[in-house]
Every structure is written in structure tokens, then in C-alpha cells.
Coordinates of C-alpha atoms and ligand atoms in Angstrom, one line a residue:
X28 CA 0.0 0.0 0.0
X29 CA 1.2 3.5 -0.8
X30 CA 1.6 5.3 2.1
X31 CA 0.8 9.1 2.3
X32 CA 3.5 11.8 1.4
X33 CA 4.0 15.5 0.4
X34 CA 6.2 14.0 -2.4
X35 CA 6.9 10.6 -4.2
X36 CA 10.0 8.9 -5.1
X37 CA 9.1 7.4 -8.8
X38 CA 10.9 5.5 -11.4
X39 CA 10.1 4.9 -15.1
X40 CA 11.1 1.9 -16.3
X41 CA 11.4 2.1 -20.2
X42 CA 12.5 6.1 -19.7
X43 CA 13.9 6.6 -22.6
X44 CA 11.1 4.9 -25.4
X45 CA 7.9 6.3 -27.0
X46 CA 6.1 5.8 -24.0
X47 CA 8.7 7.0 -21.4
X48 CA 9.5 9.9 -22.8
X49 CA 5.7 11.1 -22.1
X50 CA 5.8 10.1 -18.8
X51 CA 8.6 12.6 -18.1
X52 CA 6.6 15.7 -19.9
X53 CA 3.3 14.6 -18.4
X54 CA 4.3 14.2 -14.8
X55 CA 6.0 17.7 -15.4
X56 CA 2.8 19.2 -17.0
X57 CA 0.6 17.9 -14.4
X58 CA 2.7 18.9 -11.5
X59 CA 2.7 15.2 -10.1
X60 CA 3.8 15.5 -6.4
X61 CA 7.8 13.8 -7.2
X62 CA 10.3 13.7 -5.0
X63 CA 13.3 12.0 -6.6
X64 CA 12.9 10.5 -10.5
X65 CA 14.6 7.3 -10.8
X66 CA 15.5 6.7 -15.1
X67 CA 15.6 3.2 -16.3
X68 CA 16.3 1.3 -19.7
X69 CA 18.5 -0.5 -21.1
X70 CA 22.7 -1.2 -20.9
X71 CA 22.1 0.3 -24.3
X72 CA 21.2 3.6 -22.8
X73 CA 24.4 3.6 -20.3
X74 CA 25.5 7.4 -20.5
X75 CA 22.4 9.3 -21.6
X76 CA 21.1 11.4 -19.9
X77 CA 17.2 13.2 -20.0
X78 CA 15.7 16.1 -18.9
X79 CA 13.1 17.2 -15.8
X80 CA 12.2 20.1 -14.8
X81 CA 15.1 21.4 -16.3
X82 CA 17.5 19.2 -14.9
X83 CA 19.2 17.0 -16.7
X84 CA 19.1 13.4 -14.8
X85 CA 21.4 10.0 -15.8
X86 CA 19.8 6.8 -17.2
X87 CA 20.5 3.9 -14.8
X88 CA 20.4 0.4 -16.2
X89 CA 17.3 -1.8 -15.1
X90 CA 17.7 -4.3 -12.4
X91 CA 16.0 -6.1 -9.5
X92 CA 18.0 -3.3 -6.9
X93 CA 16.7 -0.7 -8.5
X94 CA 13.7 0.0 -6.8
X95 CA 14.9 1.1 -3.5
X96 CA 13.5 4.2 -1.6
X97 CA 11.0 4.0 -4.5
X98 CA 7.1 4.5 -3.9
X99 CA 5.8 4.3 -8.0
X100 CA 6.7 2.7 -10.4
X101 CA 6.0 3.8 -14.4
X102 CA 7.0 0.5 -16.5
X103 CA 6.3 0.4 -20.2
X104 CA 10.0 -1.8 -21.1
X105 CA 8.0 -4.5 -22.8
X106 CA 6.2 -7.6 -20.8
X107 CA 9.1 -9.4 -20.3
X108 CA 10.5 -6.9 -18.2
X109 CA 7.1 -6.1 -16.2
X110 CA 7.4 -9.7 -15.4
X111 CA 11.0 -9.9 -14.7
X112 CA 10.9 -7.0 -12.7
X113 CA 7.8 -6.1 -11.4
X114 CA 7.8 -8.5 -8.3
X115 CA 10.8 -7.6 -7.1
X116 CA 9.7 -3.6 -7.4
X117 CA 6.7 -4.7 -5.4
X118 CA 9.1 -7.1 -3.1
X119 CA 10.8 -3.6 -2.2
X120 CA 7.4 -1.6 -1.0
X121 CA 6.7 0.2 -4.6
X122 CA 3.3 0.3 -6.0
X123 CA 3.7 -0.5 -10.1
X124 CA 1.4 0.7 -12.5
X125 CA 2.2 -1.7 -15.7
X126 CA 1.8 -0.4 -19.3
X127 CA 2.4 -4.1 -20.8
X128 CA -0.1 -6.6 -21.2
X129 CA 1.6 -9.0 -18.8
X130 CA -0.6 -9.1 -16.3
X131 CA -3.5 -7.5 -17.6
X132 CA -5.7 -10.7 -17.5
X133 CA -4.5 -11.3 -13.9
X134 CA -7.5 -11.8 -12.2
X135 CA -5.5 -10.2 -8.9
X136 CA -4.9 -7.5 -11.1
X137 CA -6.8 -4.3 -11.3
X138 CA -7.4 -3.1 -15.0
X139 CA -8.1 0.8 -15.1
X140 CA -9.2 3.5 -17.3
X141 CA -10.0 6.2 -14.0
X142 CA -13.1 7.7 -16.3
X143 CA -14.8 4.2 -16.2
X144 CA -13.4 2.3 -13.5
X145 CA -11.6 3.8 -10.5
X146 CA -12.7 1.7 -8.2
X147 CA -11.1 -1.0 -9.1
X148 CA -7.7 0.6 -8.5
X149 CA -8.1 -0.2 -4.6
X150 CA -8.4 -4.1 -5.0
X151 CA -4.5 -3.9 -6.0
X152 CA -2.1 -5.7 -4.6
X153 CA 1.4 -3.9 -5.8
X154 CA 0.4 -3.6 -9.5
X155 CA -2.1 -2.1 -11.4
X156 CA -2.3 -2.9 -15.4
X157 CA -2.8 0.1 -17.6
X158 CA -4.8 -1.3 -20.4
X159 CA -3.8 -1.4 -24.4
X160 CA -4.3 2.1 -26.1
X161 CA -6.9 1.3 -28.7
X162 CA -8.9 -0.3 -25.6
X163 CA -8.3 2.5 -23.4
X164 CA -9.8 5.2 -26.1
X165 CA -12.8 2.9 -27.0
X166 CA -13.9 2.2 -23.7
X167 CA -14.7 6.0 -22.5
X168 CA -17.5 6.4 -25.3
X169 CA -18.5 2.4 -24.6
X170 CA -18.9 3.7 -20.9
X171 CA -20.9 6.8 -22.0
X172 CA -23.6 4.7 -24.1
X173 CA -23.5 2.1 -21.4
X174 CA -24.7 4.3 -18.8
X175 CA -27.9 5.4 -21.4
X176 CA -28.5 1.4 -22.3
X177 CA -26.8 -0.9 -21.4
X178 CA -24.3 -2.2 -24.7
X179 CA -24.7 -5.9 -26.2
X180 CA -22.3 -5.9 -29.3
X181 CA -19.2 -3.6 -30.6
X182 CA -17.1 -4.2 -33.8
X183 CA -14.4 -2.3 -33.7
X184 CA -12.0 -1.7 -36.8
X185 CA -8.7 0.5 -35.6
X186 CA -6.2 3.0 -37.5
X187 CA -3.0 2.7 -35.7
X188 CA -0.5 4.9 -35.9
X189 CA 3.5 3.9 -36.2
X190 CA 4.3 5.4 -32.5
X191 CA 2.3 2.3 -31.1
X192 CA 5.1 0.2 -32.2
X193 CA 7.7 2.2 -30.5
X194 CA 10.5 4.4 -31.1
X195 CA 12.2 2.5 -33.9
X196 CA 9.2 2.1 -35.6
X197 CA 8.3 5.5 -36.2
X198 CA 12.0 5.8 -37.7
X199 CA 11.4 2.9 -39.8
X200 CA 8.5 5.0 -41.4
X201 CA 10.2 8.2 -41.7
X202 CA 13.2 6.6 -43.3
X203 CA 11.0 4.7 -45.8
X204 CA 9.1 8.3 -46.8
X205 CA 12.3 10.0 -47.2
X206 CA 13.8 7.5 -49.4
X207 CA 10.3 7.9 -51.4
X208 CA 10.0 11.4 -51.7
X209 CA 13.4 11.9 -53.2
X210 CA 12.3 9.7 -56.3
X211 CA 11.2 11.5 -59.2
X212 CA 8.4 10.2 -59.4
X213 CA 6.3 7.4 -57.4
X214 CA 3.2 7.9 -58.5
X215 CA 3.4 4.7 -61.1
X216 CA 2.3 1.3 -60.6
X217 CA 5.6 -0.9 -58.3
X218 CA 7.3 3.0 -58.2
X219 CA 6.3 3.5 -54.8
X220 CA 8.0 0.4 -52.8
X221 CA 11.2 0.7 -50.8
X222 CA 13.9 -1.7 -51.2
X223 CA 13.5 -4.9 -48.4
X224 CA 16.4 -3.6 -46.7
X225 CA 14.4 -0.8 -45.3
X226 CA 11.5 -3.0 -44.1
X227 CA 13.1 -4.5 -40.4
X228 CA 10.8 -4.3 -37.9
X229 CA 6.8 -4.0 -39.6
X230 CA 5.9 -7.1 -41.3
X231 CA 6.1 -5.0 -44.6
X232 CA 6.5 -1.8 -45.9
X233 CA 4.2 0.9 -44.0
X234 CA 4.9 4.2 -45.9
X235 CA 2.3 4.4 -48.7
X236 CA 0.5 1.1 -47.5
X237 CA -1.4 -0.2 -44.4
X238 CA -0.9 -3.6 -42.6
X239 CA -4.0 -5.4 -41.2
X240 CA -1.6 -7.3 -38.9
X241 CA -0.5 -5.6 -35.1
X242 CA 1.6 -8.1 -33.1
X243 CA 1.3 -12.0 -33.8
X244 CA -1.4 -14.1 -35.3
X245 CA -3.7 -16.5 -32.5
X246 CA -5.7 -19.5 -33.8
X247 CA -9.0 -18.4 -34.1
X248 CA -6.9 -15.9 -37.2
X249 CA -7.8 -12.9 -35.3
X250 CA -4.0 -11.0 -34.0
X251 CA -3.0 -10.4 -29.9
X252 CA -4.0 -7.1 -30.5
X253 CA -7.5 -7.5 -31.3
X254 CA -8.2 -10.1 -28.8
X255 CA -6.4 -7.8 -25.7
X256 CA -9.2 -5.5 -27.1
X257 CA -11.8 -7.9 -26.9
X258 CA -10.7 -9.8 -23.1
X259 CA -9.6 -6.0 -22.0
X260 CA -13.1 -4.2 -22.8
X261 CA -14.8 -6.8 -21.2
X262 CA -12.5 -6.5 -18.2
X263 CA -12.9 -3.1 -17.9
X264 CA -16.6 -2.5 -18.4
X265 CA -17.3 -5.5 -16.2
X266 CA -19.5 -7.0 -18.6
X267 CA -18.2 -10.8 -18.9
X268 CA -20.4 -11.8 -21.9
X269 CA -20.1 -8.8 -24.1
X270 CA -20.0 -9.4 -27.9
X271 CA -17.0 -7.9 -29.2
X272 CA -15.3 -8.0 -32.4
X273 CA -12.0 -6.3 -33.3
X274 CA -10.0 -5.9 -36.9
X275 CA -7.0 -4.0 -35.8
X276 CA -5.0 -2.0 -38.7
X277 CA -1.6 -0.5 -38.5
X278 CA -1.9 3.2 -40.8
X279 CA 1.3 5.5 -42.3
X280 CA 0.7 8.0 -39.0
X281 CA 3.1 9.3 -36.7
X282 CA 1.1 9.5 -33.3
X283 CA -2.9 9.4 -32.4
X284 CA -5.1 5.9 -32.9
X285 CA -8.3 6.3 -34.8
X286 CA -11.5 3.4 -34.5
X287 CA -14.6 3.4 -36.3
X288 CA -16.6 1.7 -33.6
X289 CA -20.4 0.4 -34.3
X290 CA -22.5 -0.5 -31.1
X291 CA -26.0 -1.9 -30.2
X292 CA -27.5 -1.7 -26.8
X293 CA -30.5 -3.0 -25.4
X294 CA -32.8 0.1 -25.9
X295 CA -33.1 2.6 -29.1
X296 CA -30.8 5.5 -27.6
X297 CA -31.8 9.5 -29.0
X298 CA -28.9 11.0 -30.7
X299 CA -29.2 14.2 -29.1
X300 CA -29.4 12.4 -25.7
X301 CA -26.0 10.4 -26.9
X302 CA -24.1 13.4 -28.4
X303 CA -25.0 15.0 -24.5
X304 CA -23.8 11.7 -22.8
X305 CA -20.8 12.0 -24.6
X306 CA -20.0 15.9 -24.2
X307 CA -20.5 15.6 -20.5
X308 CA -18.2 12.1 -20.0
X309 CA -15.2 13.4 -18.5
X310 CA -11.9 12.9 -21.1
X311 CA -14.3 12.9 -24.0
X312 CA -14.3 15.8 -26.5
X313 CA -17.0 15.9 -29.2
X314 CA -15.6 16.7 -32.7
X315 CA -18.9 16.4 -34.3
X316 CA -20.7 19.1 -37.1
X317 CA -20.4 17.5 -40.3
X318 CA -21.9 20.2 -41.3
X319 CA -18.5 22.8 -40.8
X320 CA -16.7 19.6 -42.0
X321 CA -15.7 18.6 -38.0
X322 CA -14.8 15.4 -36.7
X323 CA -11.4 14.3 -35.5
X324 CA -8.3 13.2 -37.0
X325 CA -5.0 11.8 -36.0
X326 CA -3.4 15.3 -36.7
X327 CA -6.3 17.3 -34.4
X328 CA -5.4 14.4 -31.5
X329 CA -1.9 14.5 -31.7
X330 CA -0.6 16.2 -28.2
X331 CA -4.1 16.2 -26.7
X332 CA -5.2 14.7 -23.4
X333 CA -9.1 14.4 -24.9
X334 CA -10.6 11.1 -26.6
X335 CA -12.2 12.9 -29.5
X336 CA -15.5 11.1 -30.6
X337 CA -17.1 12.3 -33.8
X338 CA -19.2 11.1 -36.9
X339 CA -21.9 10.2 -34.4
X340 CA -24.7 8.6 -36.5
X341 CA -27.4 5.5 -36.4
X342 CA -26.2 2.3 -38.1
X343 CA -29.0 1.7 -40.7
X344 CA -28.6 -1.6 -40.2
X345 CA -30.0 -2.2 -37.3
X346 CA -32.8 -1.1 -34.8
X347 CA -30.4 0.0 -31.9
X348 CA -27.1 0.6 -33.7
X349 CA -24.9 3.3 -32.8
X350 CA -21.5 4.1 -35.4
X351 CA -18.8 6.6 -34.2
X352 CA -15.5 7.7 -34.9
X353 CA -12.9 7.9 -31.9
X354 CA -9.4 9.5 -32.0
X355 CA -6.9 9.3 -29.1
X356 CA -2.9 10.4 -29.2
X357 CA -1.7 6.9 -28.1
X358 CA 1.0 7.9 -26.1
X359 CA -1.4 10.1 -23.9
X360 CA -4.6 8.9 -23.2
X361 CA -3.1 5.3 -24.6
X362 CA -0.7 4.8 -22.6
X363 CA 1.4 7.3 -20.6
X364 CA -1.3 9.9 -19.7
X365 CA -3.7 7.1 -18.5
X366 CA -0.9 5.5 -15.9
X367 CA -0.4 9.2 -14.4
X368 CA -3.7 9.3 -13.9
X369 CA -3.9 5.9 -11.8
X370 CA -0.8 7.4 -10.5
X371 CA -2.8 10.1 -9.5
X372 CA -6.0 8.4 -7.9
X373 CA -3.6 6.3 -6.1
X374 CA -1.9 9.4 -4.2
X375 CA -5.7 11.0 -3.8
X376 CA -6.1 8.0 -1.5
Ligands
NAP411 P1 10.1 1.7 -27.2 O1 10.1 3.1 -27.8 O2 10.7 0.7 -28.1 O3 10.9 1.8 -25.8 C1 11.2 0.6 -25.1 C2 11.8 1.1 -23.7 O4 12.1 -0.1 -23.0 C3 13.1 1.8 -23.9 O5 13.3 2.7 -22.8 C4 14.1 0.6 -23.7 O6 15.4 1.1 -23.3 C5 13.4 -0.2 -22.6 N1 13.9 -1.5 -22.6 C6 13.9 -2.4 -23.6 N2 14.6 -3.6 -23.3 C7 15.0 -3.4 -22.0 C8 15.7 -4.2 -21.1 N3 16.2 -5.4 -21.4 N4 16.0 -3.6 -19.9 C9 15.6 -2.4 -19.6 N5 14.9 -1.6 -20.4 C10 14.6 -2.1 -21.6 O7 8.7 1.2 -26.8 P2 7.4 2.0 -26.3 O8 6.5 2.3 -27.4 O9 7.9 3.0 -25.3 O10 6.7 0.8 -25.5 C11 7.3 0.1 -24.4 C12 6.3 -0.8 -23.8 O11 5.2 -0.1 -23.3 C13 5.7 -1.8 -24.9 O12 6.5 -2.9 -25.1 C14 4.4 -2.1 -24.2 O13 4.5 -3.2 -23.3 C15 4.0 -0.8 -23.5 N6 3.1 0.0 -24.4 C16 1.9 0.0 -24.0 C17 1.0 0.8 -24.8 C18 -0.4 0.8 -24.4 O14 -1.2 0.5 -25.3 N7 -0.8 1.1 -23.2 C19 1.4 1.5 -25.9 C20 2.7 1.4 -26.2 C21 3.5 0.7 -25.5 P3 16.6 1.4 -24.3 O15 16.3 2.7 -24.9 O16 17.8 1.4 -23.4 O17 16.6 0.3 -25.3
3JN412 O1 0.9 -1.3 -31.6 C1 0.2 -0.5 -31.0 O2 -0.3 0.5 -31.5 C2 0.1 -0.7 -29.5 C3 1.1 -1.6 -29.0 C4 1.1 -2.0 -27.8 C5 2.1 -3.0 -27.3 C6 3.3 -3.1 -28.0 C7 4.3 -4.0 -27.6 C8 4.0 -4.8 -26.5 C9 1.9 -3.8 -26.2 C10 0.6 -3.6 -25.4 O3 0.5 -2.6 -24.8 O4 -0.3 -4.4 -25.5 C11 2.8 -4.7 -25.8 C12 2.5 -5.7 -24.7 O5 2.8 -5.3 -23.6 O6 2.1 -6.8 -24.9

């Protein structure tokens, strides 16, 4: 249990990725109560140094000893780490919020999005999961209709931008759209591929193209991603049986996840009563007048703390059917913005 202070000792594990770079500027931005900020990666980051409130603080090298004096932990180094790692943070007193997906499913293990389910995050026992971005962003409009009738069935069919992947990835993009826009021309049929050299860590080339694969392949043919969406949502909202069904594409973006997401709930719900629901739902912003050409994008998201949900319309297909269109910057409200905020309901007490 976290006991109460003025200040908190916290590390980040992962400091110097996609994710933990976020953590740094958004405990800054948000004034989080911290006392000393312990940086961790890998022996490849031996040497560098990042910055805090305008101090510049070493990268230490992760291991079991490094959590001592420590009250939080940040991870997002992968699952193996969280797993590797983890017990022995909680071992030393620290209470671990976990941006992986290795203990997500734990049934010990809180799973929170603070809009829809804070009260979970006092069940924990040392570690709370932070859920998967593209769950995390779906799940605060899922909430919002919930509460007006309550939801039977979602398909889901995701965006995703490069950042998700991690640092590397996003380079792997930019180096592929540099090496295409110096080319004459690529507008032709086969001119607009990149050498395989320049395809290492996507399954193929992403500038110019999209990939209906993130992460591995399961057995029933549907990838890890789209199943943590399915097991996670139903985690979260608490609603064991709930239909969901998830296509999960990865998109030539830098940074912000977009979903067209169609729902049906029990009851026929009133647009205007939805679009109200929604506006009022803390973390959501509505981006919504097709009239003025208004709903979000990747590029309006990008930065933001805001879920924007826009596009809002009734799915002629069926009585009670709801579509929408949801943007989220990843690294936010997906991943590093979301932990702070458990973070933060854990200090409130
Ligand atoms: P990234 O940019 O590749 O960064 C990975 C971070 O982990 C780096 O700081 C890296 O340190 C560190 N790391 C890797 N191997 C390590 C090791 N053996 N020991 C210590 N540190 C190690 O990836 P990212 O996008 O930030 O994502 C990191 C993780 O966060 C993902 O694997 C995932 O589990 C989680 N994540 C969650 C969400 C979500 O949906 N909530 C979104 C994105 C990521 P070096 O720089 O020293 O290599
Ligand atoms: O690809 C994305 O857009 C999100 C990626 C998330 C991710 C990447 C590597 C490992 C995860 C995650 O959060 O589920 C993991 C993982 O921890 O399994």
C-alpha cells in the first residue's frame, strides 16, 4: 500500500522509449507530487542522460536493486521486463502501474481507465495494469452509451499509428518516406516500394500502405491485438459476456489511434441524448458538425489529453445501432497519460 506523502519517489522503467519519454513531460505538465525520478532502460542507454524540470538526470540500467526508496513505479520496457521486474519492485514496497499486457488478465490485477473504472484501483495488490491504447480510447464512449442502455455488441476496426510500435518504428516510417519522396516520381504502378532492406521491424513496408496485422497471429486468425481489445473491454466495463469484435489495422501516421466503432445496446438511444452523454463524459471531447466539416483526425489528436469522438450517427442496419469515430494520441490517453492518472488516484487516497 502506498503510504501518504507530500512527495513521491518514482521510477520509469522504459524512460527513454515512446512511452517514457511522455511520462517525463506529463508528470511535469501535471505537477505530479515527485520527489526524486529514478531513469531506467536498457545497458544500451548507459551514459544518456534526460531532462526534468530542467535538470538533466542520468539513465540507470534496469535491475532487481533498482527500486529502493522507490514509492511508484512507471513501467512500459516491454512484458518481459514487467514480469521480470515487477515482483521484485513490489518485493521492495513500490506500488507499479504496468503499461504491458503481462498481467493485464490477472485476475489479482486491477485493470483501469480512471473515467470508467476507478474503483477498481483499490483491489490492488502492488500492481495495477494500464490497459492497451486502442482499448483504453474505446472504452470512455463504450462507458458513456453504457450508462444510457446498457451495450450488447461492438465491432471495432482500428487506424493505428507507427508510434504504437515504439521508437524505432516511427523511424522505420520516416526513413522509408524519405527515401520515397526523393524519387522522381512514385506515383506509377511498383514505383512507390522501398527496397526490403528498409523494411526491419513491420511485417512490410508501412509508408504508402497499411498492414492489417499488429503483433502476432492466434488461432481463431484474429492478431493479440485484437483479442487484448476484446478480453480488456470486457474486463474493464465489467460485462463478462459482451460481444465484441476487433480488426486492428496498422496506418502510415506518426502518433494518435483512430477506430470506427459500431455499437448496439438493449434500448433505441436519442442521438441528441448520446451526443449529451458524450459531451459531458469526463476525457471525452465531441468533434462532431459534419456540417463545418468537424470530426477528429490523427493530426487534431496529436498532443491532446481528450478522446475525441465524432461522426456520431445510427447504423441503418440495425434497430439500436450506434457508429462513431474515436481519436486518441496513443502515447497520452493510450498509454502514458492514462498510468499518471492511476498514479494520480492512487496518491488521492
Ligand atoms: P520503445 O520506444 O521501443 O521503448 C522501449 C523502452 O524499454 C526503452 O526505454 C528501452 O530502453 C526499454 N527496454 C527495452 N529492453 C530493455 C531491457 N532489457 N532492460 C531495460 N529496459 C529495456 O517502446 P514503447 O513504445 O515506449 O513501449 C514500451 C512498452 O510499453 C511496450 O512494449 C508495451 O508493453 C508498452 N506499451 C503500451 C501501450 C499501451 O497500449 N498502453 C502502448 C505502447 C507501449 P533502451 O532505450 O535502453 O533500449
Ligand atoms: O501497436 C500499437 O499500436 C500498440 C502496442 C502496444 C504494445 C506493444 C508491444 C507490446 C503492447 C501492449 O500494450 O499491449 C505490448 C505488450 O505489452 O504486450
Amino acid at each position: 500500500m502506498l503510504k501518504k506523502k507530500e512527495k513521491y519517489n518514482v521510477a520509469i522503467m522504459g524512460a527513454t522509449g515512446a512511452v517514457g519519454t511522455q511520462f517525463l513531460w506529463i508528470l511535469e505538465e501535471r505537477g505530479f507530487p515527485v520527489d526524486e525520478l529514478r531513469l531506467l532502460a536498457s545497458e544500451r542507454s548507459k551514459g544518456k542522460k534526460l531532462v526534468f524540470k530542467g535538470k538533466e538526470i542520468p539513465v540507470q540500467v534496469l535491475g532487481k536493486d533498482s527500486f529502493g526508496d522507490i514509492d511508484i513505479v512507471l513501467a512500459s520496457a516491454g512484458g518481459s521486463r514487467s514480469r521480470e521486474f515487477l515482483p521484485a519492485a513490489v518485493e521492495a514496497g513500490c506500488v507499479c502501474v504496468d503499461n504491458s499486457s503481462a498481467f493485464r488478465m490477472d485476475e489479482s490485477v486491477p485493470l483501469v481507465v480512471p473515467e470508467v473504472n476507478p474503483g477498481a484501483i483499490k483491489s490492488h495488490r502492488g500492481i495495477i495494469a494500464n490497459p492497451n491504447c486502442s482499448t483504453i480510447q474505446m472504452v470512455l464512449p463504450l462507458c458513456a452509451v453504457n450508462r444510457l442502455s446498457p451495450v450488447k455488441r461492438v465491432i471495432v476496426s482500428t487506424y493505428q499509428s507507427v508510434s504504437g510500435a515504439g521508437q524505432q518504428n516511427i523511424l522505420e516510417m520516416e526513413a522509408q518516406v524519405i527515401r520515397l519522396s526523393k524519387k522522381e516520381t512514385h506515383h506509377g504502378i511498383g514505383e512507390h516500394t522501398v527496397p526490403s532492406g528498409m523494411i526491419n521491424r513491420f511485417p512490410h513496408q508501412i509508408a504508402y500502405n497499411l498492414i492489417p496485422q499488429i503483433d502476432v497471429f492466434e488461432e481463431n486468425r484474429y492478431t493479440k491485438e485484437e483479442m487484448k481489445m476484446v478480453n480488456e473491454t470486457r474486463k474493464i466495463m465489467d460485462i463478462p459476456g459482451l460481444a465484441v469484435s476487433a480488426t486492428c489495422v496498422r496506418v502510415p501516421v506518426y502518433y494518435a489511434h483512430s477506430e470506427s466503432v459500431t455499437l448496439e445496446t438493449e434500448d433505441k438511444i436519442d442521438l441528441d441524448e448520446l451526443r449529451s452523454a458524450l459531451n459531458e463524459f469526463p476525457g471525452i471531447r465531441l468533434a462532431d458538425d459534419p456540417a463545418a466539416m468537424e470530426y477528429p483526425m490523427p493530426i487534431d489528436a496529436e498532443g491532446q489529453d481528450d478522446v475525441l469522438v465524432g461522426r456520431i450517427r445510427e447504423d441503418l442496419s440495425s434497430e439500436t445501432g450506434i457508429n462513431m469515430w474515436v481519436v486518441a494520441d496513443n502515447l497520452r490517453k493510450g498509454a502514458a497519460l492514462n498510468a499518471i492518472q492511476i498514479a494520480e488516484e492512487l496518491i488521492r487516497g
